[in-house]
Amino acid sequence: MYQVNFLPWRQQRITRNKRRCFALFILQSCLVAIVVIYNSSQQQFEQTQWQITKMQLEQHVAQKQQQIKVINEKQAKLAEWQTHRQHLNRQAQSNRTRLNLLYKLPELTPQKSWLAKVSLTGNNLEIAAVSYDFHDISQLITRLESNPLLHQVQLIKMGKTRQVNYLHVSAHYQEETNE
């Protein structure tokens, strides 16, 4: 019988298969490496985009916080100015009311009498009046008591010197409230 040696072909075939498998393995490894590198670069790109977005949002938040701070400061300043304006309005109203009271004093003073001293400090009104007629000077107290802006009218001093009657009166002044 004749024997044929198939071993070299088998060896060559096995070597060829090994080379193909090795080439396929290298190709697969390269593809896996490319996919890994691509995914890594994609993740890095996305991370960079997220960081940029985060920085932009942080800047936006910082701007908004600054705007809120400025608005709050302006609101506080506005409230302060409004309070100041209300105070000035109350003071102006008080001054108008006091001026009105001072304008009414000639009407309250009897005809043959005259005012020697008028002092309006705080809520205290002091009046010194002089008259030749005792009846006229005593009417002043009654007229002051009938005025709705004055209360606790008190006679401090009353007398007569050289045919002239004098009167010193104190009263508490109450401002009108328009509420």
PDB file of N, CA and C in Angstrom, residues 1 12-13 17 19 25 29 31 43 45 89 137-139 141 144-146 148 157 160-161 166 168 176:
ATOM      1  N   MET A   1       0.778  -1.149   0.000  1.00  0.00           N
ATOM      2  CA  MET A   1       0.000   0.000   0.000  1.00  0.00           C
ATOM      3  C   MET A   1       0.848   1.253   0.000  1.00  0.00           C
ATOM      4  N   GLN A  12       0.082  23.254   6.844  1.00  0.00           N
ATOM      5  CA  GLN A  12      -0.098  24.523   6.136  1.00  0.00           C
ATOM      6  C   GLN A  12      -1.517  25.073   6.377  1.00  0.00           C
ATOM      7  N   ARG A  13      -2.473  24.184   6.350  1.00  0.00           N
ATOM      8  CA  ARG A  13      -3.846  24.604   6.587  1.00  0.00           C
ATOM      9  C   ARG A  13      -4.017  25.118   8.016  1.00  0.00           C
ATOM     10  N   ASN A  17      -5.006  28.840   8.985  1.00  0.00           N
ATOM     11  CA  ASN A  17      -6.133  29.105   9.890  1.00  0.00           C
ATOM     12  C   ASN A  17      -5.674  29.914  11.103  1.00  0.00           C
ATOM     13  N   ARG A  19      -3.157  31.980  11.105  1.00  0.00           N
ATOM     14  CA  ARG A  19      -2.901  33.338  10.621  1.00  0.00           C
ATOM     15  C   ARG A  19      -4.222  34.101  10.432  1.00  0.00           C
ATOM     16  N   PHE A  25      -8.382  38.269  14.902  1.00  0.00           N
ATOM     17  CA  PHE A  25      -8.237  38.741  16.279  1.00  0.00           C
ATOM     18  C   PHE A  25      -7.673  40.163  16.309  1.00  0.00           C
ATOM     19  N   SER A  29      -9.618  43.316  17.591  1.00  0.00           N
ATOM     20  CA  SER A  29      -8.990  44.132  18.646  1.00  0.00           C
ATOM     21  C   SER A  29      -8.915  45.587  18.213  1.00  0.00           C
ATOM     22  N   LEU A  31     -10.886  47.023  16.009  1.00  0.00           N
ATOM     23  CA  LEU A  31     -12.249  47.543  16.016  1.00  0.00           C
ATOM     24  C   LEU A  31     -12.714  47.857  17.444  1.00  0.00           C
ATOM     25  N   GLN A  43     -17.664  60.558  25.128  1.00  0.00           N
ATOM     26  CA  GLN A  43     -17.961  60.881  26.521  1.00  0.00           C
ATOM     27  C   GLN A  43     -17.211  62.137  26.961  1.00  0.00           C
ATOM     28  N   PHE A  45     -16.248  64.544  25.019  1.00  0.00           N
ATOM     29  CA  PHE A  45     -16.894  65.669  24.345  1.00  0.00           C
ATOM     30  C   PHE A  45     -18.178  66.054  25.076  1.00  0.00           C
ATOM     31  N   ASN A  89     -44.819 113.961  54.397  1.00  0.00           N
ATOM     32  CA  ASN A  89     -46.239 114.275  54.169  1.00  0.00           C
ATOM     33  C   ASN A  89     -46.969 114.503  55.491  1.00  0.00           C
ATOM     34  N   ILE A 137     -61.294 139.665  77.522  1.00  0.00           N
ATOM     35  CA  ILE A 137     -60.161 138.770  77.789  1.00  0.00           C
ATOM     36  C   ILE A 137     -60.642 137.435  78.341  1.00  0.00           C
ATOM     37  N   SER A 138     -61.717 137.442  79.110  1.00  0.00           N
ATOM     38  CA  SER A 138     -62.236 136.182  79.647  1.00  0.00           C
ATOM     39  C   SER A 138     -62.952 135.358  78.573  1.00  0.00           C
ATOM     40  N   GLN A 139     -63.456 136.014  77.520  1.00  0.00           N
ATOM     41  CA  GLN A 139     -64.082 135.279  76.411  1.00  0.00           C
ATOM     42  C   GLN A 139     -63.056 134.438  75.652  1.00  0.00           C
ATOM     43  N   ILE A 141     -60.755 132.504  76.748  1.00  0.00           N
ATOM     44  CA  ILE A 141     -60.665 131.148  77.314  1.00  0.00           C
ATOM     45  C   ILE A 141     -61.819 130.295  76.802  1.00  0.00           C
ATOM     46  N   LEU A 144     -61.249 129.396  73.154  1.00  0.00           N
ATOM     47  CA  LEU A 144     -60.191 128.381  72.995  1.00  0.00           C
ATOM     48  C   LEU A 144     -60.699 126.994  73.383  1.00  0.00           C
ATOM     49  N   GLU A 145     -61.525 126.925  74.436  1.00  0.00           N
ATOM     50  CA  GLU A 145     -62.074 125.634  74.861  1.00  0.00           C
ATOM     51  C   GLU A 145     -63.035 125.063  73.831  1.00  0.00           C
ATOM     52  N   SER A 146     -63.696 125.915  73.067  1.00  0.00           N
ATOM     53  CA  SER A 146     -64.648 125.430  72.058  1.00  0.00           C
ATOM     54  C   SER A 146     -63.950 124.986  70.766  1.00  0.00           C
ATOM     55  N   PRO A 148     -62.022 122.593  68.442  1.00  0.00           N
ATOM     56  CA  PRO A 148     -61.844 121.131  68.494  1.00  0.00           C
ATOM     57  C   PRO A 148     -60.371 120.691  68.464  1.00  0.00           C
ATOM     58  N   LYS A 157     -52.038 132.370  84.140  1.00  0.00           N
ATOM     59  CA  LYS A 157     -51.969 133.618  84.892  1.00  0.00           C
ATOM     60  C   LYS A 157     -52.986 134.601  84.316  1.00  0.00           C
ATOM     61  N   LYS A 160     -54.169 142.280  86.154  1.00  0.00           N
ATOM     62  CA  LYS A 160     -54.416 143.608  85.608  1.00  0.00           C
ATOM     63  C   LYS A 160     -53.245 144.495  86.015  1.00  0.00           C
ATOM     64  N   THR A 161     -52.697 145.203  85.025  1.00  0.00           N
ATOM     65  CA  THR A 161     -51.642 146.175  85.297  1.00  0.00           C
ATOM     66  C   THR A 161     -51.966 147.446  84.538  1.00  0.00           C
ATOM     67  N   TYR A 166     -54.412 141.251  81.445  1.00  0.00           N
ATOM     68  CA  TYR A 166     -53.591 140.299  80.693  1.00  0.00           C
ATOM     69  C   TYR A 166     -53.993 138.882  81.081  1.00  0.00           C
ATOM     70  N   HIS A 168     -52.645 134.669  80.445  1.00  0.00           N
ATOM     71  CA  HIS A 168     -51.667 133.694  79.938  1.00  0.00           C
ATOM     72  C   HIS A 168     -52.335 132.323  80.010  1.00  0.00           C
ATOM     73  N   GLU A 176     -55.253 116.997  63.645  1.00  0.00           N
ATOM     74  CA  GLU A 176     -56.366 116.308  62.989  1.00  0.00           C
ATOM     75  C   GLU A 176     -55.834 115.050  62.333  1.00  0.00           C
TER      76      GLU A 176
END
